[in-house]
Amino acid sequence: MHAEIIAIGDELTSGQRLDTNSRWLSQQLGDLGIQTARHTTIGDSLSDNVEALQRAVARAEVVVCTGGLGPTLDDLTRQAMADAFQLPLELDQESLDKIVAMFASRNREMPENNRVQAMFPRGSQIVPNPHGSAPGIDLQVAAPQQARTGESPGNVNRSCRVFALPGVPAEMRQMWLETVAPRLELLLGSQLGRLHYHAVKVFGIGESDVEVKLPQLIARQRTPTVGITVSRATITLRVAGRATDAATFQHQIAPTLGEIESALGDLVFGAGDDELEHVVARNLKQQGRTLACVEVGAASWISDWLLKVDEPQCRCFAGGVAFPNRSAAERWLEREPAAESKTITSGCGEMENASETLEDERWTAIARLAAERFGAELALVVGVYPSVKEMECTNGTFDFVFALATSTTVHLERRAMGGHPDVLGPRVAKTGLDIVRRYLANEGLTRNGLANNGQ
Amino acid sequence: MHAEIIAIGDELTSGQRLDTNSRWLSQQLGDLGIQTARHTTIGDSLSDNVEALQRAVARAEVVVCTGGLGPTLDDLTRQAMADAFQLPLELDQESLDKIVAMFASRNREMPENNRVQAMFPRGSQIVPNPHGSAPGIDLQVAAPQQARTGESPGNVNRSCRVFALPGVPAEMRQMWLETVAPRLELLLGSQLGRLHYHAVKVFGIGESDVEVKLPQLIARQRTPTVGITVSRATITLRVAGRATDAATFQHQIAPTLGEIESALGDLVFGAGDDELEHVVARNLKQQGRTLACVEVGAASWISDWLLKVDEPQCRCFAGGVAFPNRSAAERWLEREPAAESKTITSGCGEMENASETLEDERWTAIARLAAERFGAELALVVGVYPSVKEMECTNGTFDFVFALATSTTVHLERRAMGGHPDVLGPRVAKTGLDIVRRYLANEGLTRNGLANNGQ
């Protein structure tokens, strides 16, 4: 079964707005096991809309339109469906009543224009829109002929299911999840079971190394299938299979999850939508500990992530400091009379030379000072994030310092890392978070334990 | 003249990747005065590619394809062009030599697969790709007939210019800017002059209020045209006109810029790609001053922006602190023995009640402490950014505090602000930056001066 998506609006074809709906719908269709063959984006032109609809229903079994359901003259999706399939538009009184009531609840009278939003091509089902004035359309149409290549021809009685949803992403998504997806699942029949997913999250290894460690797992014909994606150095292994219910699916995938775990060990940090910051925040909370963070350079990734971990009164993150460069961080230290007197102990082994020792002592002191000033049990120092300009000028690697102050000592290590400017910063920050994760998991850490995980 | 864009790749139709190329190309075509009528996204299927190409050239005068130029079997754009227009693929020796040399410079031998990247449909011009192995294709084809409605029919000899570019955004953009855009400008002829742009950046007023203050400016038929866009509470007025050179364009738009300035006054903060952080950083640098920043709540926007202002050793930003909530910030203050003894002076007028006074005194002390600890002349405190959850639960407004410590005093003000969760945080942060901008511009600020700018 193939789908096509039609996104409608001059603001999309002109480039004024980025279309994110088509991608989201493709992913959702994929989750139902329906492959999307084409996205078409057209402006607010009736003839383009009619043509695009007719061609799409001739090729696909499911067509999803977004946009063009508003009350103004340039919202043409209803009319285009009526014209394309030669169906009259009819008023749905219930929809009209709802639109009138929605305006009334906002102390406004419904403008006459909005009446058109209660008009549907004859034979449509309605897709309710809980948070907007435009209901969606669900219409089964007879499709002239199968035009896709490579499929059995002569399927004369084929039909196509056309859905029209608003362009506002929040409304569209809710309507999809609440109404369209369940109707498509019904259409697909449930004998095979629906697609279930389980994501395994991995950090500290490259994509190609995962493939080397798990060669047979990524094979296309495998059941369950395992897909691999990478987002800013975090690897997601997505295990997918059809099952009648979640428990059956979990049973099916247990051997696969076992293989992954035994091959990757503690490179696996979480599941589902977990990111490293969620795992770190969860573990801190469970252990009743708090973390402060000092980031040096052109970014403050870790503080950002921990501030956003969605607990308004997050009690695990004590706060973060960001310095634009090392000397600013060192001046902070110098202005602290208390810091000077601290005994400096580094968790490191031998030092290369005196100036590196001195530098490491200062990083160590910065970590200690942060723990103290933020009243945190743990303080992580990460630096120095290069600026975009520095990354673009240097194709090579940069040296990074990671220092974790605990109640008893400061563990410090250096790593050389490089990569694409879009990825290097997050990868460095995640390396820092991963050090905290491993410390919390092991209640301590050794230099060897960390070094074994080098990329 | 109309254009269509074809984006190619299974990773796009499946939703694995978001297509940003089509939007970017639409904007670029728009800058040349060419309107994009359609985006089509198809997977790696030869028949779909051939069909999409044939239909696009029948409707449009310019077709731009991205993707499918790689060396692997699923890269089909070359073959699709050859099939669609019945042209043989021919080897271009110069391109082949370049590909071989590129591999040699990386100490690798060219895999045999890559040879296909030097094959072009007969009659093509080459679009050089300075940073990748896939050159682009530029092909003029005879187009069967004009299928777009509303245009003069019977134009039998019409032709269409087809460009094929790689899908990697950085390569595609460079090839567009260096080769495709100049060729299209040549095609369009230069008698009208090319389109020039000037952007005026505005903060502290809503989009509809700009329209009220400048009603005649946004009219569609005006010359030069003025477009208005909003991005996270920053308004851009984009003045556009055709001119033979930049100086003529500046002369043409001078009266329009004058109108904007007299209507909006110092709500205008910059031009071109300026954001508030660029203006603040520039002014700090000019005045030899430094700024520290304390952000409280679920984000650290201002520190992020100032860290990224692209000067690796930015000497204007002394550093930033982020606290997850007010009590964390207050504990920071309490742990500072020095802070307690400071005399607290607020720049505010009368206080509503005692607890607010106390709270304001603490905000004031936090601003002072930040200036001292970071060794900065100025310190800005902004809080409390609500979390996404808090914003979603409350549809109303939140109270925010802005405190700016200078060498002589601390100015403090409160504002109630609300809005969409995606916009509220940046708007609050920009309000803080704007307070710094106005202070630097005026070498001082009064409570009234700020209050007049309330939204």
PDB file of C-alpha atoms in Angstrom, chain B residues 102-248:
ATOM      1  CA  MET B 102      39.915  14.590  -5.646  1.00  0.00           C
ATOM      2  CA  PHE B 103      40.301  10.977  -4.527  1.00  0.00           C
ATOM      3  CA  ALA B 104      44.065  11.154  -5.078  1.00  0.00           C
ATOM      4  CA  SER B 105      44.297  14.237  -2.842  1.00  0.00           C
ATOM      5  CA  ARG B 106      42.730  12.125  -0.083  1.00  0.00           C
ATOM      6  CA  ASN B 107      45.216   9.320  -0.809  1.00  0.00           C
ATOM      7  CA  ARG B 108      42.525   7.093  -2.201  1.00  0.00           C
ATOM      8  CA  GLU B 109      41.945   5.492  -5.563  1.00  0.00           C
ATOM      9  CA  MET B 110      38.656   6.371  -7.217  1.00  0.00           C
ATOM     10  CA  PRO B 111      36.192   3.473  -6.876  1.00  0.00           C
ATOM     11  CA  GLU B 112      34.856   2.400 -10.275  1.00  0.00           C
ATOM     12  CA  ASN B 113      31.328   3.403  -9.135  1.00  0.00           C
ATOM     13  CA  ASN B 114      32.279   7.069  -9.079  1.00  0.00           C
ATOM     14  CA  ARG B 115      32.950   7.055 -12.823  1.00  0.00           C
ATOM     15  CA  VAL B 116      29.211   7.461 -13.371  1.00  0.00           C
ATOM     16  CA  GLN B 117      29.430  10.914 -11.777  1.00  0.00           C
ATOM     17  CA  ALA B 118      31.306  12.138 -14.851  1.00  0.00           C
ATOM     18  CA  MET B 119      28.468  11.056 -17.182  1.00  0.00           C
ATOM     19  CA  PHE B 120      26.108  13.734 -18.503  1.00  0.00           C
ATOM     20  CA  PRO B 121      23.073  13.725 -20.819  1.00  0.00           C
ATOM     21  CA  ARG B 122      24.199  14.914 -24.279  1.00  0.00           C
ATOM     22  CA  GLY B 123      24.082  18.709 -24.570  1.00  0.00           C
ATOM     23  CA  SER B 124      24.464  19.376 -20.829  1.00  0.00           C
ATOM     24  CA  GLN B 125      26.559  22.108 -19.333  1.00  0.00           C
ATOM     25  CA  ILE B 126      28.379  21.153 -16.159  1.00  0.00           C
ATOM     26  CA  VAL B 127      27.746  22.802 -12.796  1.00  0.00           C
ATOM     27  CA  PRO B 128      31.058  22.554 -10.927  1.00  0.00           C
ATOM     28  CA  ASN B 129      31.008  21.194  -7.392  1.00  0.00           C
ATOM     29  CA  PRO B 130      34.063  22.567  -5.574  1.00  0.00           C
ATOM     30  CA  HIS B 131      33.616  20.425  -2.447  1.00  0.00           C
ATOM     31  CA  GLY B 132      32.169  17.120  -3.545  1.00  0.00           C
ATOM     32  CA  SER B 133      32.569  14.426  -6.139  1.00  0.00           C
ATOM     33  CA  ALA B 134      29.211  15.006  -7.875  1.00  0.00           C
ATOM     34  CA  PRO B 135      29.146  17.794 -10.463  1.00  0.00           C
ATOM     35  CA  GLY B 136      25.688  19.154 -11.290  1.00  0.00           C
ATOM     36  CA  ILE B 137      23.864  19.115 -14.608  1.00  0.00           C
ATOM     37  CA  ASP B 138      22.457  22.093 -16.531  1.00  0.00           C
ATOM     38  CA  LEU B 139      20.336  21.083 -19.499  1.00  0.00           C
ATOM     39  CA  GLN B 140      18.060  23.048 -21.802  1.00  0.00           C
ATOM     40  CA  VAL B 141      15.249  20.850 -23.121  1.00  0.00           C
ATOM     41  CA  ALA B 142      12.412  21.430 -25.552  1.00  0.00           C
ATOM     42  CA  ALA B 143       9.193  21.239 -23.556  1.00  0.00           C
ATOM     43  CA  PRO B 144       6.180  19.665 -25.271  1.00  0.00           C
ATOM     44  CA  GLN B 145       3.493  22.155 -24.322  1.00  0.00           C
ATOM     45  CA  GLN B 146       2.429  24.729 -21.825  1.00  0.00           C
ATOM     46  CA  ALA B 147       0.241  23.048 -19.274  1.00  0.00           C
ATOM     47  CA  ARG B 148      -0.081  25.818 -16.693  1.00  0.00           C
ATOM     48  CA  THR B 149      -3.464  27.460 -16.743  1.00  0.00           C
ATOM     49  CA  GLY B 150      -3.922  31.182 -17.169  1.00  0.00           C
ATOM     50  CA  GLU B 151      -0.992  31.702 -19.500  1.00  0.00           C
ATOM     51  CA  SER B 152      -0.890  32.256 -23.224  1.00  0.00           C
ATOM     52  CA  PRO B 153      -1.403  28.915 -24.982  1.00  0.00           C
ATOM     53  CA  GLY B 154       0.140  27.652 -28.190  1.00  0.00           C
ATOM     54  CA  ASN B 155       3.706  28.510 -27.267  1.00  0.00           C
ATOM     55  CA  VAL B 156       4.976  25.510 -29.217  1.00  0.00           C
ATOM     56  CA  ASN B 157       8.651  26.357 -29.204  1.00  0.00           C
ATOM     57  CA  ARG B 158       8.952  26.813 -25.488  1.00  0.00           C
ATOM     58  CA  SER B 159      11.839  25.273 -23.668  1.00  0.00           C
ATOM     59  CA  CYS B 160      12.698  24.498 -20.097  1.00  0.00           C
ATOM     60  CA  ARG B 161      16.011  24.806 -18.257  1.00  0.00           C
ATOM     61  CA  VAL B 162      16.651  21.827 -15.997  1.00  0.00           C
ATOM     62  CA  PHE B 163      19.294  21.922 -13.256  1.00  0.00           C
ATOM     63  CA  ALA B 164      20.290  18.866 -11.251  1.00  0.00           C
ATOM     64  CA  LEU B 165      22.228  19.500  -8.030  1.00  0.00           C
ATOM     65  CA  PRO B 166      23.389  17.190  -5.223  1.00  0.00           C
ATOM     66  CA  GLY B 167      21.217  16.735  -2.139  1.00  0.00           C
ATOM     67  CA  VAL B 168      23.924  17.646   0.395  1.00  0.00           C
ATOM     68  CA  PRO B 169      22.738  21.119   1.424  1.00  0.00           C
ATOM     69  CA  ALA B 170      26.178  22.743   1.737  1.00  0.00           C
ATOM     70  CA  GLU B 171      27.287  21.537  -1.724  1.00  0.00           C
ATOM     71  CA  MET B 172      23.931  22.391  -3.286  1.00  0.00           C
ATOM     72  CA  ARG B 173      23.913  25.913  -1.888  1.00  0.00           C
ATOM     73  CA  GLN B 174      27.426  26.709  -2.986  1.00  0.00           C
ATOM     74  CA  MET B 175      26.753  25.405  -6.514  1.00  0.00           C
ATOM     75  CA  TRP B 176      23.539  27.405  -6.683  1.00  0.00           C
ATOM     76  CA  LEU B 177      25.153  30.641  -5.565  1.00  0.00           C
ATOM     77  CA  GLU B 178      28.305  30.289  -7.650  1.00  0.00           C
ATOM     78  CA  THR B 179      26.921  28.878 -10.874  1.00  0.00           C
ATOM     79  CA  VAL B 180      23.160  28.369 -11.165  1.00  0.00           C
ATOM     80  CA  ALA B 181      21.960  31.784  -9.948  1.00  0.00           C
ATOM     81  CA  PRO B 182      24.352  33.716 -12.244  1.00  0.00           C
ATOM     82  CA  ARG B 183      23.258  31.581 -15.223  1.00  0.00           C
ATOM     83  CA  LEU B 184      19.598  32.222 -14.423  1.00  0.00           C
ATOM     84  CA  GLU B 185      20.250  35.949 -14.122  1.00  0.00           C
ATOM     85  CA  LEU B 186      21.789  35.808 -17.581  1.00  0.00           C
ATOM     86  CA  LEU B 187      18.753  33.905 -18.849  1.00  0.00           C
ATOM     87  CA  LEU B 188      16.415  36.514 -17.332  1.00  0.00           C
ATOM     88  CA  GLY B 189      18.331  39.303 -19.015  1.00  0.00           C
ATOM     89  CA  SER B 190      19.660  42.255 -17.096  1.00  0.00           C
ATOM     90  CA  GLN B 191      17.676  45.143 -18.590  1.00  0.00           C
ATOM     91  CA  LEU B 192      15.410  45.379 -15.531  1.00  0.00           C
ATOM     92  CA  GLY B 193      18.293  45.087 -13.130  1.00  0.00           C
ATOM     93  CA  ARG B 194      18.467  42.389 -10.525  1.00  0.00           C
ATOM     94  CA  LEU B 195      16.542  42.259  -7.292  1.00  0.00           C
ATOM     95  CA  HIS B 196      18.178  43.952  -4.333  1.00  0.00           C
ATOM     96  CA  TYR B 197      17.152  43.708  -0.705  1.00  0.00           C
ATOM     97  CA  HIS B 198      17.515  45.708   2.453  1.00  0.00           C
ATOM     98  CA  ALA B 199      16.246  44.347   5.760  1.00  0.00           C
ATOM     99  CA  VAL B 200      15.263  46.598   8.673  1.00  0.00           C
ATOM    100  CA  LYS B 201      15.211  44.790  12.032  1.00  0.00           C
ATOM    101  CA  VAL B 202      12.666  45.799  14.661  1.00  0.00           C
ATOM    102  CA  PHE B 203      11.993  44.651  18.222  1.00  0.00           C
ATOM    103  CA  GLY B 204       9.499  45.681  20.881  1.00  0.00           C
ATOM    104  CA  ILE B 205       6.304  45.937  18.813  1.00  0.00           C
ATOM    105  CA  GLY B 206       3.847  43.415  17.385  1.00  0.00           C
ATOM    106  CA  GLU B 207       3.424  42.695  13.677  1.00  0.00           C
ATOM    107  CA  SER B 208      -0.092  44.119  13.534  1.00  0.00           C
ATOM    108  CA  ASP B 209       1.037  47.315  15.297  1.00  0.00           C
ATOM    109  CA  VAL B 210       3.711  47.790  12.636  1.00  0.00           C
ATOM    110  CA  GLU B 211       0.980  47.515  10.008  1.00  0.00           C
ATOM    111  CA  VAL B 212      -1.098  50.098  11.876  1.00  0.00           C
ATOM    112  CA  LYS B 213       1.848  52.510  12.065  1.00  0.00           C
ATOM    113  CA  LEU B 214       2.847  51.974   8.434  1.00  0.00           C
ATOM    114  CA  PRO B 215      -0.397  51.116   6.633  1.00  0.00           C
ATOM    115  CA  GLN B 216       0.598  52.273   3.162  1.00  0.00           C
ATOM    116  CA  LEU B 217       4.000  50.591   3.329  1.00  0.00           C
ATOM    117  CA  ILE B 218       2.855  47.015   3.234  1.00  0.00           C
ATOM    118  CA  ALA B 219       0.630  47.562   0.156  1.00  0.00           C
ATOM    119  CA  ARG B 220       1.376  44.973  -2.505  1.00  0.00           C
ATOM    120  CA  GLN B 221       1.665  47.303  -5.475  1.00  0.00           C
ATOM    121  CA  ARG B 222       4.172  49.627  -3.830  1.00  0.00           C
ATOM    122  CA  THR B 223       7.663  50.278  -5.262  1.00  0.00           C
ATOM    123  CA  PRO B 224       9.933  49.298  -3.603  1.00  0.00           C
ATOM    124  CA  THR B 225       7.917  46.508  -1.990  1.00  0.00           C
ATOM    125  CA  VAL B 226       8.099  46.046   1.777  1.00  0.00           C
ATOM    126  CA  GLY B 227       7.501  42.573   3.176  1.00  0.00           C
ATOM    127  CA  ILE B 228       7.042  41.872   6.852  1.00  0.00           C
ATOM    128  CA  THR B 229       8.060  38.655   8.583  1.00  0.00           C
ATOM    129  CA  VAL B 230       8.316  37.754  12.255  1.00  0.00           C
ATOM    130  CA  SER B 231      10.735  35.312  13.767  1.00  0.00           C
ATOM    131  CA  ARG B 232      10.554  34.751  17.517  1.00  0.00           C
ATOM    132  CA  ALA B 233       9.269  38.266  18.211  1.00  0.00           C
ATOM    133  CA  THR B 234      11.845  39.961  15.970  1.00  0.00           C
ATOM    134  CA  ILE B 235      10.252  41.735  13.027  1.00  0.00           C
ATOM    135  CA  THR B 236      12.006  42.045   9.689  1.00  0.00           C
ATOM    136  CA  LEU B 237      10.865  44.639   7.179  1.00  0.00           C
ATOM    137  CA  ARG B 238      12.307  43.532   3.874  1.00  0.00           C
ATOM    138  CA  VAL B 239      12.551  46.310   1.296  1.00  0.00           C
ATOM    139  CA  ALA B 240      12.989  44.930  -2.228  1.00  0.00           C
ATOM    140  CA  GLY B 241      13.386  46.491  -5.635  1.00  0.00           C
ATOM    141  CA  ARG B 242      15.023  46.028  -9.008  1.00  0.00           C
ATOM    142  CA  ALA B 243      18.072  48.139  -9.686  1.00  0.00           C
ATOM    143  CA  THR B 244      21.143  47.950 -11.897  1.00  0.00           C
ATOM    144  CA  ASP B 245      23.482  48.354  -8.930  1.00  0.00           C
ATOM    145  CA  ALA B 246      23.549  48.642  -5.154  1.00  0.00           C
ATOM    146  CA  ALA B 247      24.050  52.416  -5.090  1.00  0.00           C
ATOM    147  CA  THR B 248      20.983  53.032  -7.279  1.00  0.00           C
TER     148      THR B 248
END
